[in-house]
Coordinates of C-alpha atoms in Angstrom, one line a residue:
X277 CA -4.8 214.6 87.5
X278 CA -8.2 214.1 89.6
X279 CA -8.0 216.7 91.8
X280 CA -6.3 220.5 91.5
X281 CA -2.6 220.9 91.8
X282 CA -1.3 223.9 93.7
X283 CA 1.3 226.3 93.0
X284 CA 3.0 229.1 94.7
X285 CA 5.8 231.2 93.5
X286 CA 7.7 233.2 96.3
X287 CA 9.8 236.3 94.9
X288 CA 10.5 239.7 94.9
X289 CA 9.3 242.7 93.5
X290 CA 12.1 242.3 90.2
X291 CA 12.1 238.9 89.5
X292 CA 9.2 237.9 87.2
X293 CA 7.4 235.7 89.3
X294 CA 4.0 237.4 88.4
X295 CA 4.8 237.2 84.8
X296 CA 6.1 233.6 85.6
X297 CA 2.4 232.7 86.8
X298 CA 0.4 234.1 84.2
X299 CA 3.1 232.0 81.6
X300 CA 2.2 228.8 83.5
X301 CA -1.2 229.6 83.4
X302 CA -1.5 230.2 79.8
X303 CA 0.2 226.7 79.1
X304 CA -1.7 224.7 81.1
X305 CA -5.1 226.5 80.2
X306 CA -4.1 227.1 75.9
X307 CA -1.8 224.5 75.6
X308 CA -2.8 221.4 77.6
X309 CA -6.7 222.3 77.8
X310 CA -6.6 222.3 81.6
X311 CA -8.9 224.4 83.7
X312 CA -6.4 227.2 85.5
X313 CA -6.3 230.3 87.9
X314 CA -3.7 232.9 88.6
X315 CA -3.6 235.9 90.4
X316 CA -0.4 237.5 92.9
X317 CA 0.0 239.0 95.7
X318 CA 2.7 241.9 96.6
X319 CA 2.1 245.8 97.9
X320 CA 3.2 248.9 96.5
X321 CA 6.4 248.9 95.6
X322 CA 7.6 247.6 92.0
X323 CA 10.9 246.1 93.4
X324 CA 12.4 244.5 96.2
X325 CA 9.2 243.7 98.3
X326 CA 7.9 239.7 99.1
X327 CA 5.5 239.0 95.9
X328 CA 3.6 235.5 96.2
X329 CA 2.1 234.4 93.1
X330 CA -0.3 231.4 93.1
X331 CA -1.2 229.0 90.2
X332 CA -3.9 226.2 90.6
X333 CA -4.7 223.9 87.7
X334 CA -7.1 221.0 87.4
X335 CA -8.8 218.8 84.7
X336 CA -10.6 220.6 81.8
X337 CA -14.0 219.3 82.7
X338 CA -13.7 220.6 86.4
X339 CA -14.3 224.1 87.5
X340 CA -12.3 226.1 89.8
X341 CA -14.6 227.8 92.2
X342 CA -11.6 229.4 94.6
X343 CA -9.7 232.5 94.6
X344 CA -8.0 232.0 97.9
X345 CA -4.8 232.1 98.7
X346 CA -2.9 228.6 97.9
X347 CA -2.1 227.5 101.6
X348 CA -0.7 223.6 100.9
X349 CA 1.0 223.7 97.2
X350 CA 2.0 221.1 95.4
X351 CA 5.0 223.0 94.4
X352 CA 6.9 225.9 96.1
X353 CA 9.3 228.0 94.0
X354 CA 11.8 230.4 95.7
X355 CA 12.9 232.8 93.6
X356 CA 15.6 234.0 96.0
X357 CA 17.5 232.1 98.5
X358 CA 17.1 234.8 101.0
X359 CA 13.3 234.1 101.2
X360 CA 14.1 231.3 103.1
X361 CA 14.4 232.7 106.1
X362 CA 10.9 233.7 106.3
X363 CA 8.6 230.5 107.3
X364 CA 5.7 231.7 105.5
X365 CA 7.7 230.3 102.7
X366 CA 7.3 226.8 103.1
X367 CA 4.6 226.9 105.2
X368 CA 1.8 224.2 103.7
X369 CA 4.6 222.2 102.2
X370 CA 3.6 218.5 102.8
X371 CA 5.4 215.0 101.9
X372 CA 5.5 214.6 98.1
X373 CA 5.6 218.3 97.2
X374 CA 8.5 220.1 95.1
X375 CA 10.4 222.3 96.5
X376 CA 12.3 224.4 93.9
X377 CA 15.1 227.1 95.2
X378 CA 17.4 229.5 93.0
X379 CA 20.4 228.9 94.4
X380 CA 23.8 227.7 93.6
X381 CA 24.5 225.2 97.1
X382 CA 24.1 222.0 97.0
X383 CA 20.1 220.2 97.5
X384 CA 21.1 218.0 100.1
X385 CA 22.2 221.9 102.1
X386 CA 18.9 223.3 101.0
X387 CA 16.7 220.1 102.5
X388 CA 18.4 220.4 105.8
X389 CA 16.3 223.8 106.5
X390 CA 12.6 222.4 105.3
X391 CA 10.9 222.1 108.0
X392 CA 8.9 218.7 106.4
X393 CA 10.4 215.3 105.4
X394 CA 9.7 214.1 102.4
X395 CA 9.7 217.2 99.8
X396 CA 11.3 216.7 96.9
X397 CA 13.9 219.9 97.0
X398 CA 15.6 221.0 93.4
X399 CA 18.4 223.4 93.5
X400 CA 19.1 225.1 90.3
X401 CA 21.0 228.2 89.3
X402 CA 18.5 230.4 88.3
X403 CA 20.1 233.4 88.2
X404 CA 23.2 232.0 86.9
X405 CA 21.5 230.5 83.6
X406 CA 19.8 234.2 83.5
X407 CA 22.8 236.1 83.6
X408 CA 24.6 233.6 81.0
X409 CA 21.9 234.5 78.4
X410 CA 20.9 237.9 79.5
X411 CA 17.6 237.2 80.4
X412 CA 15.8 237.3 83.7
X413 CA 15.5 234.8 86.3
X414 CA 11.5 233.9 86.1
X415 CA 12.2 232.1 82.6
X416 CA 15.0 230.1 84.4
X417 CA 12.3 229.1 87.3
X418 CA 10.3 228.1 84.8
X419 CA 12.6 225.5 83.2
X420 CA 12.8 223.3 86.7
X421 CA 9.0 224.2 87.4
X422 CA 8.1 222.3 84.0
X423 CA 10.8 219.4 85.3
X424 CA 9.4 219.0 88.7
X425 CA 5.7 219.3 88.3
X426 CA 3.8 216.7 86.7
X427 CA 1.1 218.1 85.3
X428 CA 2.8 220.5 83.1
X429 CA 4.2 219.5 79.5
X430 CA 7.3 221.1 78.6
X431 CA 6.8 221.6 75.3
X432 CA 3.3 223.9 76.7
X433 CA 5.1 225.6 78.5
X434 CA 8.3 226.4 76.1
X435 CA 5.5 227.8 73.5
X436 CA 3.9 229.9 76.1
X437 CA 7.3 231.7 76.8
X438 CA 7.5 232.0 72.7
X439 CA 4.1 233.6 72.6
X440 CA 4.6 236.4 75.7
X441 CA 7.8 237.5 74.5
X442 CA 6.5 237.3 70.4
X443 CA 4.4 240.0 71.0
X444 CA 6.5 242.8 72.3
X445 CA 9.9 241.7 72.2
X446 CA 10.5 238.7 69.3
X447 CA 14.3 239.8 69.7
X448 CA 14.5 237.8 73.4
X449 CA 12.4 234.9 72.5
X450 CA 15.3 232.3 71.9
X451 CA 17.5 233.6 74.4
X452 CA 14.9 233.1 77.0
X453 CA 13.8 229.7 75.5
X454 CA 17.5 229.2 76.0
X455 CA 17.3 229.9 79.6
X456 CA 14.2 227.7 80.2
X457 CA 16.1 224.8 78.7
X458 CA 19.2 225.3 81.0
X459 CA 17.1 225.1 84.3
X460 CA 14.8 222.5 82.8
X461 CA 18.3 220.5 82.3
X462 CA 20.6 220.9 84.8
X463 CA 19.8 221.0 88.6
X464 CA 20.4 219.1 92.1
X465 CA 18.2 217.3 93.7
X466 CA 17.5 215.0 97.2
X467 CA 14.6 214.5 99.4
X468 CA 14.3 216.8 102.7
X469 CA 15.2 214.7 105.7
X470 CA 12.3 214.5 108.5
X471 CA 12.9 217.1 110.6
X472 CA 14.1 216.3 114.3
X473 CA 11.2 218.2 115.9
X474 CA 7.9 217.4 114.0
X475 CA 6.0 220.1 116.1
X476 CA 8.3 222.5 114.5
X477 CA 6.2 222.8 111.4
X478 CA 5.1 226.3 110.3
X479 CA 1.2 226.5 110.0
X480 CA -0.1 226.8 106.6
X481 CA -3.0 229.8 107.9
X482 CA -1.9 233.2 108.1
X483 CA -1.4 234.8 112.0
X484 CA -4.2 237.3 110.9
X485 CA -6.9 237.0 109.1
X486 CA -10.2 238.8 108.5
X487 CA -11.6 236.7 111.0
X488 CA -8.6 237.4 113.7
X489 CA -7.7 240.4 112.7
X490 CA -7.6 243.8 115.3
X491 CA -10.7 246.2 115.8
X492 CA -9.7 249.0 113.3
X493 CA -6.7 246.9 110.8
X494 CA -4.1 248.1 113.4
X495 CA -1.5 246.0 113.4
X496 CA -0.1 245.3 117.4
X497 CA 3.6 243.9 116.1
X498 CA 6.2 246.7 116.8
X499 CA 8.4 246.8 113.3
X500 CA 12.2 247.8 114.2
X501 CA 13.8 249.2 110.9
X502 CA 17.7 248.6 112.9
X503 CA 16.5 244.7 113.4
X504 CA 15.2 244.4 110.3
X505 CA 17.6 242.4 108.1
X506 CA 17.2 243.9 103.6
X507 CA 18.9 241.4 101.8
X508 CA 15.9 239.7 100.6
X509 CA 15.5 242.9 98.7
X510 CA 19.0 242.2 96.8
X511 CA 18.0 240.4 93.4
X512 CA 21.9 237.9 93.1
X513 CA 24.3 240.9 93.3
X514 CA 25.5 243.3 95.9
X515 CA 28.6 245.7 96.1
X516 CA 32.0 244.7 96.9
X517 CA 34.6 247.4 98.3
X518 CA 38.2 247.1 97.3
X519 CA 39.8 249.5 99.9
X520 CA 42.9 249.6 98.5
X521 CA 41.8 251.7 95.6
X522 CA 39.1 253.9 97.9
X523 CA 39.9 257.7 98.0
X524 CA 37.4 258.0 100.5
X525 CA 35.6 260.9 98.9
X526 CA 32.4 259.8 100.4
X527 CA 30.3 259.8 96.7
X528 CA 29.3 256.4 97.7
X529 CA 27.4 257.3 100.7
X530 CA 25.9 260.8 99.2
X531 CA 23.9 258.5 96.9
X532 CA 23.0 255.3 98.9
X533 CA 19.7 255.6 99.8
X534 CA 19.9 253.5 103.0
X535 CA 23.0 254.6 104.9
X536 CA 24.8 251.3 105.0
X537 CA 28.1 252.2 104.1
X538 CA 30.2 251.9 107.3
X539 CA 32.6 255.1 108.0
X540 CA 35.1 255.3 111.1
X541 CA 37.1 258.3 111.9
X542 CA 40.9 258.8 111.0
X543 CA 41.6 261.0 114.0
X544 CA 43.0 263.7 111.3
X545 CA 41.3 266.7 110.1
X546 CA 41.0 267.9 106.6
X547 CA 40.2 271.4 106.0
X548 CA 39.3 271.7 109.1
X549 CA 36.5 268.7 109.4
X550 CA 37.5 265.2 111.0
X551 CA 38.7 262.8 108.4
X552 CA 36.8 259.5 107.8
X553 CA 37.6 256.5 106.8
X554 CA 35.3 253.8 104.6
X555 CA 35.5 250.7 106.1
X556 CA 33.0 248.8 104.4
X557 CA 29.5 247.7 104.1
X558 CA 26.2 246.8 106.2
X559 CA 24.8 244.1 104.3
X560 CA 22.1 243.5 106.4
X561 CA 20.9 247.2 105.1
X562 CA 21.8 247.2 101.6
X563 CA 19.1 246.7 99.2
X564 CA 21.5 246.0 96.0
X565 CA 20.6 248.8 93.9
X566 CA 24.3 249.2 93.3
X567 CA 24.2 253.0 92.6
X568 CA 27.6 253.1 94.8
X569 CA 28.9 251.0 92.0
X570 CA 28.0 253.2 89.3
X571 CA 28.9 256.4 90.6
X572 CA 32.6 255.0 92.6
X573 CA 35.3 257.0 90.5
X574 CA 38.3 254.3 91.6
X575 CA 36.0 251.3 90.8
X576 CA 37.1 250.7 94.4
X577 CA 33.2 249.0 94.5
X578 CA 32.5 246.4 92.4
X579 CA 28.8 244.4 91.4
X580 CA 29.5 240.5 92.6
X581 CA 27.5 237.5 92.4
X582 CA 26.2 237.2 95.8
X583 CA 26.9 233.4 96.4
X584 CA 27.0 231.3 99.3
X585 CA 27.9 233.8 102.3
X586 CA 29.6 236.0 100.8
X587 CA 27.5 238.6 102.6
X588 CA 28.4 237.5 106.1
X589 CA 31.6 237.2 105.3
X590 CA 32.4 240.8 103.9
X591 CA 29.6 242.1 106.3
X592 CA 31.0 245.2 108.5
X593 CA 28.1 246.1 110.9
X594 CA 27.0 249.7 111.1
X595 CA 25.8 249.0 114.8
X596 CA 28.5 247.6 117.7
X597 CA 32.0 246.3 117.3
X598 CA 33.1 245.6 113.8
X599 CA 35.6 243.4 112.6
X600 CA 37.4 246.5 110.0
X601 CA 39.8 243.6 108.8
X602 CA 37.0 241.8 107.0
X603 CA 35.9 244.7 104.7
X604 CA 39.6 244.8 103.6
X605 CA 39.4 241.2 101.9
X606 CA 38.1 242.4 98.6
X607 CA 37.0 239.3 96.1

């Protein structure tokens, strides 16, 4: 390695990507005698909010004299498929970098959407290997993170996971070294196709900066909470309804703290109120913080693996016509 070699890790508030850095860090700096910088990103919520963590490592007798946002990594990794949809993810990504996305499609599915030819893309099932060993998904990252960057020895890497976890919680240590292995094993991978529009590429520099920013930090984009789409927030699971064993009694919806259960009236009335019917879920508004699951009486909702589009499929939207049929599908 002559120069520095860039990492970002893009995540959510949940998923261990700061803890992630600071474990690369500590490898590359303790166990390979490499020169090394990490610091995150992320506001002020602990969970469910974008978190961008950056990692830059170069040769032990070089300095790093940058604390600057990495704008053209080396290596992305996505934490959560969902972040894809955002082009600040891959923005910076350049012909010969790694691409690494939890997700159970295929590689080949996942290059089709970079927007730059030539990225090595890995597809791994993170959360997968994390659920099979009850463990979290930023120690699964970090097995196909120490397969796809160069620079980093597994065997660093491994003892840097053994050394975080030793300290307050020896009881996980093999069970996450467990999980590194599976990721640092098993994935997919391919080379991202160049894209049929070259000009299409996302810029590597942020829109605003403290050069371009607004007189006063105001901020000129209009948000729209009803456009706004929160299952990036949803961390691999999401509630399923089963209407067929729904009483309707409307718990659900009394402790969902973002109103996207989808009710339609029964045109009867119960003591005297209109009766309602649940008809199923907004997924574009549902966090995954499955308290509806817990506190269902029937166990007419469910936690499910969120894979592929299952999301779109089951969706029911809250807003316009809606498809009732669909919510009625269960698994």
């Amino acid at each position: 390695m002559n120069g520095s070699y860039e990492m970002r890790l893009e995540s959510i508030g949940g998923l261990g990507a700061h803890l992630a850095g600071q474990i690369l860090a500590e490898a590359a700096v303790l166990g390979m005698g490499l020169n090394g910088a990490h610091f995150s990103s992320y506001g002020s919520e602990k969970k469910g909010t974008p978190v961008k963590s950056y990692v830059r490592l170069c040769p032990g007798d070089r300095e790093i004299r940058t604390t600057s946002p990495v704008r053209e990594p080396d290596l992305v990794a996505v934490f959560h498929e969902a972040l894809l949809s955002d082009p600040s993810v891959t923005a910076g990504l350049k012909p010969g970098a790694a691409l690494i996305v939890n997700t159970t499609a295929p590689a080949a599915e996942i290059a089709a959407r970079v927007p730059v030819g030539g990225v090595r893309v890995i597809a791994v099932d993170a959360t997968g290997a994390a659920v099979a060993e009850k463990t979290r998904v930023n120690t699964a990252m970090l097995g196909a993170v120490a397969q796809a960057a160069p620079v980093l020895e597994a065997g660093a890497v491994r003892q840097a996971i053994r050394n975080t976890f030793q300290r307050k919680y020896p009881h996980l240590v093999e069970a996450n070294l467990r999980t590194f292995d599976r990721c640092f094993h098993h994935f997919d991978e391919c080379l991202s196709p160049e894209p049929a529009d070259a000009g299409s590429r996302p810029a590597s520099e942020p829109v605003v900066g403290y050069r371009t920013a607004p007189a006063g930090g105001i901020l000129p984009t209009p948000g729209n909470t009803i456009a706004k789409n929160m299952g990036i927030s949803r961390q691999g699971f999401l509630p399923v309804l089963h209407r067929e064993l729904c009483a309707d009694c409307g718990i659900c919806d009394l402790v969902c703290p973002d109103f996207c259960l989808v009710w339609e009236p029964t045109g009867r009335t119960v003591n005297g109120y209109p009766g309602v019917r649940l008809v199923g879920i907004d997924y574009q508004y549902c966090k995954g913080c499955l308290h509806c699951v817990q506190e269902c009486p029937t166990g007419a909702l469910t936690k499910e693996r969120e894979i592929g589009d299952i999301a779109g499929r089951l969706r029911v939207p809250l807003f316009g016509s809606r498809p009732v049929a669909v919510a009625a599908e269960g698994r």
